[in-house]
Coordinates of C-alpha atoms and ligand atoms in Angstrom, one line a residue:
X1 CA 4.5 19.8 -3.0
X2 CA 2.0 22.3 -2.8
X3 CA -1.1 21.6 -0.2
X4 CA -4.4 22.5 0.0
X5 CA -3.1 25.8 1.5
X6 CA -1.8 27.1 -1.9
X7 CA -4.9 26.7 -3.8
X8 CA -7.3 29.1 -3.8
X9 CA -11.3 26.4 -4.4
X10 CA -13.5 28.9 -3.5
X11 CA -16.7 28.9 -6.4
X12 CA -14.8 26.6 -8.8
X13 CA -14.4 23.3 -9.9
X14 CA -12.1 21.3 -8.3
X15 CA -10.8 17.8 -9.8
X16 CA -9.6 15.7 -7.3
X17 CA -8.4 11.7 -8.3
X18 CA -8.5 9.9 -5.0
X19 CA -8.1 6.2 -4.9
X20 CA -10.7 4.8 -4.2
X21 CA -9.9 0.6 -5.4
X22 CA -11.5 -1.3 -2.9
X23 CA -11.3 -4.6 -2.4
X24 CA -14.9 -5.9 -3.6
X25 CA -17.0 -9.3 -3.6
X26 CA -18.2 -11.3 -6.2
X27 CA -21.3 -9.8 -6.3
X28 CA -20.1 -6.3 -6.3
X29 CA -20.2 -5.5 -2.7
X30 CA -17.5 -3.4 -1.1
X31 CA -15.8 -5.3 1.4
X32 CA -13.2 -3.1 3.3
X33 CA -14.3 1.2 2.5
X34 CA -11.0 2.4 4.1
X35 CA -9.7 4.1 1.0
X36 CA -13.1 5.8 0.3
X37 CA -12.8 7.0 4.3
X38 CA -9.3 8.2 4.0
X39 CA -10.2 10.7 1.4
X40 CA -12.9 12.3 3.5
X41 CA -10.6 14.9 5.3
X42 CA -9.8 16.7 1.7
X43 CA -13.1 16.0 0.1
X44 CA -14.8 17.5 3.1
X45 CA -12.3 20.9 3.8
X46 CA -13.3 21.5 -0.7
X47 CA -16.4 21.3 0.2
X48 CA -15.9 23.1 3.5
X49 CA -14.5 26.2 1.4
X50 CA -16.8 26.8 -1.6
X51 CA -15.6 23.8 -4.4
X52 CA -17.3 22.0 -6.3
X53 CA -15.7 18.8 -6.4
X54 CA -15.0 16.0 -9.4
X55 CA -13.9 13.6 -8.4
X56 CA -11.8 10.9 -10.8
X57 CA -10.4 7.4 -10.2
X58 CA -9.8 3.9 -10.8
X59 CA -11.1 0.5 -10.1
X60 CA -9.0 -3.2 -11.2
X61 CA -7.9 -3.3 -14.7
X62 CA -10.4 -3.3 -17.0
X63 CA -9.6 -4.6 -20.6
X64 CA -12.7 -3.0 -21.9
X65 CA -14.9 -0.8 -20.5
X66 CA -16.5 -3.9 -18.7
X67 CA -19.5 -3.1 -15.9
X68 CA -18.3 -5.0 -13.0
X69 CA -15.5 -2.3 -12.6
X70 CA -18.2 0.8 -12.8
X71 CA -17.5 2.6 -9.9
X72 CA -21.6 3.3 -9.0
X73 CA -21.0 0.8 -6.3
X74 CA -18.2 3.3 -4.6
X75 CA -20.0 6.8 -5.5
X76 CA -23.3 5.1 -3.7
X77 CA -21.1 4.4 -0.3
X78 CA -19.2 8.2 -1.1
X79 CA -22.2 9.8 -1.3
X80 CA -23.3 7.3 2.0
X81 CA -20.4 8.5 3.7
X82 CA -20.3 11.8 2.5
X83 CA -23.9 13.3 3.4
X84 CA -24.5 14.7 0.2
X85 CA -25.5 13.2 -3.4
X86 CA -22.4 11.7 -5.0
X87 CA -23.6 11.7 -9.4
X88 CA -22.4 9.7 -12.1
X89 CA -20.6 10.2 -15.0
X90 CA -21.4 7.9 -17.9
X91 CA -18.8 8.8 -20.0
X92 CA -16.6 12.4 -20.6
X93 CA -19.8 12.9 -23.3
X94 CA -21.6 13.5 -20.3
X95 CA -20.5 14.7 -17.4
X96 CA -23.0 16.7 -15.8
X97 CA -22.8 19.6 -13.5
X98 CA -23.3 18.9 -9.7
X99 CA -21.9 19.7 -6.4
X100 CA -20.6 16.4 -6.1
X101 CA -19.9 14.5 -9.6
X102 CA -17.7 11.3 -9.6
X103 CA -16.4 10.7 -13.4
X104 CA -16.3 6.4 -14.1
X105 CA -13.2 4.4 -13.8
X106 CA -10.3 6.2 -15.3
X107 CA -8.7 3.0 -16.8
X108 CA -11.8 3.1 -19.5
X109 CA -10.3 5.4 -21.1
X110 CA -7.6 4.0 -23.2
X111 CA -5.2 6.6 -22.8
X112 CA -5.1 7.0 -19.3
X113 CA -2.4 4.6 -18.1
X114 CA 0.0 6.1 -21.3
X115 CA -0.2 9.3 -19.7
X116 CA -2.2 10.5 -22.4
X117 CA -1.9 14.2 -23.5
X118 CA -5.4 14.4 -25.7
X119 CA -7.3 12.7 -22.6
X120 CA -5.7 14.9 -19.5
X121 CA -6.8 17.9 -21.7
X122 CA -10.1 15.8 -21.7
X123 CA -9.6 15.5 -18.0
X124 CA -8.4 19.4 -17.4
X125 CA -10.8 21.0 -19.5
X126 CA -13.8 20.3 -17.0
X127 CA -12.4 21.6 -14.2
X128 CA -10.8 24.6 -12.5
X129 CA -7.5 23.1 -10.1
X130 CA -6.8 20.0 -9.6
X131 CA -6.0 18.1 -6.3
X132 CA -4.1 15.0 -5.4
X133 CA -4.6 12.5 -3.1
X134 CA -3.7 9.0 -4.1
X135 CA -0.9 8.4 -2.8
X136 CA -1.2 4.5 -3.5
X137 CA -1.6 5.4 -7.8
X138 CA 1.6 8.2 -7.4
X139 CA 4.1 6.1 -8.9
X140 CA 2.0 5.5 -12.2
X141 CA 2.9 8.5 -14.7
X142 CA -1.0 8.3 -15.8
X143 CA -3.0 10.7 -17.6
X144 CA -4.6 12.2 -14.3
X145 CA -2.6 11.0 -12.4
X146 CA 0.5 13.1 -14.3
X147 CA -0.3 14.9 -17.2
X148 CA -3.5 17.4 -16.1
X149 CA -1.6 18.0 -13.2
X150 CA 0.6 20.3 -15.0
X151 CA -2.0 21.3 -17.2
X152 CA -4.2 23.2 -13.7
X153 CA -2.9 25.1 -10.6
X154 CA -2.5 21.6 -8.4
X155 CA -1.9 20.8 -5.1
X156 CA -0.9 17.7 -2.6
X157 CA -4.7 16.9 -0.6
X158 CA -4.6 15.9 3.0
X159 CA -4.2 12.2 2.5
X160 CA -1.1 12.3 0.3
X161 CA 0.5 14.8 1.9
X162 CA 0.9 13.1 5.6
X163 CA 1.5 9.7 3.4
X164 CA 4.8 11.9 1.9
X165 CA 5.5 13.5 5.3
X166 CA 5.9 10.4 7.4
X167 CA 7.1 8.2 4.6
X168 CA 10.2 10.7 3.7
X169 CA 10.3 11.6 8.0
X170 CA 11.1 7.7 8.1
X171 CA 14.0 8.5 5.3
X172 CA 15.5 11.9 6.8
X173 CA 15.2 11.9 10.0
X174 CA 13.8 9.3 12.0
X175 CA 14.3 8.9 15.8
X176 CA 17.0 5.5 16.5
X177 CA 16.7 3.0 16.7
X178 CA 15.2 2.4 13.4
X179 CA 14.0 -1.4 13.0
X180 CA 12.8 -2.7 9.8
X181 CA 10.9 -5.5 10.0
X182 CA 9.9 -6.6 6.5
X183 CA 7.7 -10.1 5.6
X184 CA 5.7 -11.4 2.6
X185 CA 5.9 -13.5 -0.2
X186 CA 8.4 -12.7 -2.9
X187 CA 11.5 -11.1 -2.2
X188 CA 12.2 -9.8 -5.4
X189 CA 9.2 -7.1 -4.8
X190 CA 11.1 -6.0 -1.4
X191 CA 14.6 -6.4 -2.6
X192 CA 14.7 -2.5 -3.7
X193 CA 13.5 -1.5 0.1
X194 CA 16.0 -3.7 1.5
X195 CA 19.2 -2.2 0.0
X196 CA 17.1 1.3 0.9
X197 CA 17.2 -0.1 4.7
X198 CA 20.5 -1.9 5.1
X199 CA 21.8 2.4 4.7
X200 CA 19.4 3.3 6.9
X201 CA 18.4 1.3 9.5
X202 CA 19.8 -0.1 12.5
X203 CA 17.9 -3.6 12.1
X204 CA 16.0 -5.1 9.7
X205 CA 14.0 -7.9 10.8
X206 CA 13.1 -10.4 7.8
X207 CA 10.0 -13.4 8.1
X208 CA 7.2 -14.4 5.6
X209 CA 8.4 -16.2 2.7
X210 CA 11.2 -14.3 1.6
X211 CA 13.4 -15.8 4.4
X212 CA 13.5 -19.2 2.0
X213 CA 15.8 -17.4 -0.7
X214 CA 18.1 -16.2 2.0
X215 CA 17.8 -19.7 3.8
X216 CA 18.6 -21.3 0.5
X217 CA 21.3 -19.2 -0.5
X218 CA 23.3 -20.2 2.7
X219 CA 22.5 -23.3 1.8
X220 CA 19.8 -24.8 4.7
X221 CA 17.2 -26.8 3.3
X222 CA 13.9 -25.6 2.6
X223 CA 11.7 -28.4 1.7
X224 CA 8.4 -27.3 0.2
X225 CA 8.4 -23.8 1.2
X226 CA 7.3 -21.1 -1.0
X227 CA 10.7 -20.5 -1.8
X228 CA 10.9 -18.0 -4.9
X229 CA 14.4 -19.4 -6.9
X230 CA 14.8 -15.5 -8.3
X231 CA 14.9 -14.6 -4.8
X232 CA 18.4 -16.9 -4.0
X233 CA 20.8 -14.4 -5.5
X234 CA 19.4 -11.2 -4.5
X235 CA 18.8 -12.5 -1.3
X236 CA 22.5 -13.7 -1.7
X237 CA 24.0 -10.1 -2.5
X238 CA 22.3 -9.1 1.0
X239 CA 23.7 -11.5 2.6
X240 CA 27.2 -10.2 1.4
X241 CA 26.4 -7.1 1.9
X242 CA 27.3 -8.6 5.0
X243 CA 24.9 -6.7 7.3
X244 CA 25.0 -7.6 11.0
X245 CA 21.9 -5.6 10.8
X246 CA 19.9 -8.2 9.0
X247 CA 17.7 -10.4 11.5
X248 CA 16.6 -14.3 10.4
X249 CA 14.4 -16.8 11.7
X250 CA 15.9 -18.7 14.0
X251 CA 12.7 -21.3 14.0
X252 CA 9.4 -22.0 12.1
X253 CA 6.0 -23.1 11.9
X254 CA 5.2 -25.5 9.3
X255 CA 2.7 -27.0 7.8
X256 CA 2.0 -30.5 5.3
X257 CA 0.0 -28.3 2.7
X258 CA -1.2 -24.4 2.8
X259 CA -4.4 -25.2 4.7
X260 CA -5.9 -24.2 8.1
X261 CA -6.4 -28.2 8.6
X262 CA -2.5 -29.1 8.1
X263 CA -1.1 -31.2 10.7
X264 CA 1.3 -28.2 12.3
X265 CA 4.7 -29.1 13.7
X266 CA 7.3 -26.4 15.1
X267 CA 11.0 -26.7 13.9
X268 CA 13.8 -25.6 15.6
X269 CA 16.1 -24.2 13.4
X270 CA 15.5 -22.9 9.6
X271 CA 16.0 -26.5 8.2
X272 CA 12.8 -27.2 6.6
X273 CA 12.6 -31.5 6.0
X274 CA 11.1 -32.7 2.3
X275 CA 7.1 -33.1 2.5
X276 CA 6.3 -30.2 5.1
X277 CA 6.3 -26.5 4.4
X278 CA 8.2 -23.5 6.6
X279 CA 4.5 -21.1 6.9
X280 CA 5.3 -18.9 10.2
X281 CA 8.0 -17.8 11.6
X282 CA 8.8 -19.8 15.6
X283 CA 8.0 -19.2 19.0
X284 CA 11.7 -17.8 19.8
X285 CA 11.9 -15.9 16.4
X286 CA 8.9 -13.4 17.3
X287 CA 9.6 -12.9 20.7
X288 CA 13.2 -11.6 19.8
X289 CA 11.5 -9.7 17.1
X290 CA 9.0 -8.6 19.8
X291 CA 11.6 -7.6 21.8
X292 CA 13.1 -5.1 19.2
X293 CA 10.1 -3.0 17.8
X294 CA 9.3 -2.8 21.7
X295 CA 12.7 -1.0 22.1
X296 CA 12.9 1.2 18.5
X297 CA 12.3 4.4 18.1
X298 CA 10.7 4.3 14.7
X299 CA 9.2 0.7 13.2
X300 CA 8.7 0.4 9.1
X301 CA 6.7 -2.8 8.7
X302 CA 5.8 -4.7 5.1
X303 CA 4.8 -8.1 4.8
X304 CA 3.4 -10.5 7.0
X305 CA 5.7 -13.0 9.4
X306 CA 3.9 -15.5 7.8
X307 CA 0.4 -17.3 6.2
X308 CA -1.3 -15.0 8.7
X309 CA -4.3 -16.0 7.1
X310 CA -4.4 -19.4 8.3
X311 CA -4.8 -19.2 11.6
X312 CA -1.9 -21.8 12.8
X313 CA 0.6 -19.8 11.3
X314 CA -0.5 -16.2 12.7
X315 CA 1.3 -16.6 15.4
X316 CA 4.0 -15.1 14.2
X317 CA 2.8 -12.0 12.2
X318 CA 0.5 -11.7 15.4
X319 CA 3.7 -11.2 18.0
X320 CA 4.7 -8.5 15.2
X321 CA 1.4 -6.1 15.6
X322 CA 1.2 -6.4 18.8
X323 CA 4.8 -5.2 20.2
X324 CA 3.8 -2.2 17.0
X325 CA 0.8 -1.6 18.9
X326 CA 2.3 -1.0 22.2
X327 CA 5.6 0.2 21.1
X328 CA 6.6 4.3 21.9
X329 CA 8.3 3.9 18.9
X330 CA 6.9 6.1 15.6
X331 CA 5.6 3.1 14.1
X332 CA 4.4 2.7 10.2
X333 CA 3.1 0.2 8.0
X334 CA 2.7 0.0 4.3
X335 CA 1.6 -3.0 2.7
X336 CA -2.0 -4.8 1.2
X337 CA -1.5 -8.0 3.5
X338 CA -0.3 -6.4 6.2
X339 CA -2.6 -3.4 6.5
X340 CA -4.9 -6.5 6.2
X341 CA -3.5 -8.7 9.3
X342 CA -3.5 -5.2 11.7
X343 CA -7.3 -5.1 10.6
X344 CA -8.1 -9.2 11.4
X345 CA -6.0 -8.3 15.0
X346 CA -8.1 -4.9 15.8
X347 CA -4.7 -3.0 16.0
X348 CA -5.0 -0.9 13.6
X349 CA -5.6 2.7 15.6
X350 CA -2.0 1.9 17.4
X351 CA -0.4 2.3 14.9
X352 CA 0.8 6.0 13.6
X353 CA 0.6 5.9 10.6
X354 CA -1.2 3.3 7.7
X355 CA 0.4 3.7 4.5
X356 CA -3.1 3.4 1.9
X357 CA -0.2 3.2 -0.9
X358 CA 1.4 -0.7 -0.5
X359 CA 3.8 -0.1 -4.0
X360 CA 3.9 4.0 -4.2
X361 CA 4.9 3.3 0.4
X362 CA 8.0 1.3 -1.0
X363 CA 9.2 3.2 -4.1
X364 CA 8.5 6.3 -2.1
X365 CA 11.6 4.7 0.5
X366 CA 13.7 3.4 -2.6
X367 CA 14.2 7.2 -2.8
X368 CA 12.3 6.2 -6.3
X369 CA 10.8 9.7 -7.4
X370 CA 7.4 9.1 -7.8
X371 CA 5.6 10.9 -10.6
X372 CA 2.7 11.6 -9.0
X373 CA 4.2 13.3 -6.3
X374 CA 7.0 15.6 -8.1
X375 CA 3.8 17.2 -11.0
X376 CA 2.5 18.9 -7.8
X377 CA 6.6 20.9 -7.1
Ligands
ADP1 P1 2.0 -6.9 1.7 O1 0.4 -6.4 1.2 O2 1.9 -6.5 3.3 O3 3.1 -6.4 1.2 P2 3.0 -9.3 0.8 O4 2.1 -9.3 -0.8 O5 3.8 -9.0 0.0 O6 2.8 -8.5 2.0 O7 2.2 -11.0 0.8 C1 1.5 -11.2 2.0 C2 1.6 -12.9 1.8 O8 2.5 -13.6 1.6 C3 0.3 -12.9 2.5 O9 -0.6 -13.6 1.1 C4 1.1 -14.3 3.0 O10 -0.4 -15.9 3.0 C5 2.0 -14.8 2.3 N1 3.1 -15.7 3.3 C6 3.8 -15.0 4.7 N2 4.6 -16.0 4.3 C7 4.6 -17.3 4.0 C8 4.7 -18.3 3.6 N3 6.0 -18.5 5.0 N4 4.4 -19.7 3.6 C9 4.0 -18.7 2.5 N5 2.5 -17.7 1.9 C10 3.4 -16.9 3.0
MG2 MG1 0.2 -8.4 -0.8

């Protein structure tokens, strides 16, 4: 993969694809600017090396040029963080000159998600070189992530470079034991990465609602727990792989409703009675998982251990996050909700790498080629 070392940028205009797909509240205010800050090393380096920047990014999934998906708030926040004026180009017919210019939401263009070569040519015509730093969009072959990379001298930005190196390191040469902690809502989202870790990891610790398809496959009662029906067969296959690497919860914390005020009970075992839903791993499971994490050489964590947004069901996720924070292991966290949990617990700075790309990180770990990365090699 080509990196910034391979690119001559002095006096040139560089089209930089960034991942500024930030969360906004109802009033359009940015609630977390971590993704914007994550691009600063690349943007600053390019400017110091004499480049003018033309930024391209997407926000959400607009169907049309809907104003709530405008990048204007993002351009303003970037301007504050960069200490430089950032000019927003209304559309591709009005792209001004300037040291830092940002295109409007690339998904306002009909051809963007179709990887349209004509649209890519229009992007390329504005610039002398192309840098992709949008790791979170690298698993998509879109005009601004894939097609355009073939039309200009191109390279990976520092963020994308670090993401790929860190995640490939887990696949290719992890310090052992390699422990994967996989949770979250749906097993079908994570089945590819489970398969990959069945090959490579020394232990796989399962938590979150995705343990219920496993329990159902084993014949346990899941009560009213969130249990993805299409996940039961894939879970059974993982169980049949007969791996002694796989660990499932041995106790649970349950509530009657998905609500912080609901009655709460601990269940010793994993059979959930009718009228109750398992909303967290229990204390005994949390203790075992924490021990396993602490003695690991490498930890990859994706997916919360429970409904951590509700305080009565946050303890399992917190215990795992704290164990990851104090572990001597190389620690890598991927996934939007897992990263949000880390932030809520104030532990972001205590892990080695928090991936900015949930889907992209999982696909890379599954061994799938990422179109946005392939186009740079
Ligand atoms: P990530 O974004 O880190 O990949 P996911 O999106 O897969 O994680 O899953 C996060 C969601 O899973 C959270 O909203 C959380 O509330 C939910 N969740 C986890 N465990 C449970 C559970 N036992 N019951 C219901 N929801 C759960
Ligand atoms: Mg999520």
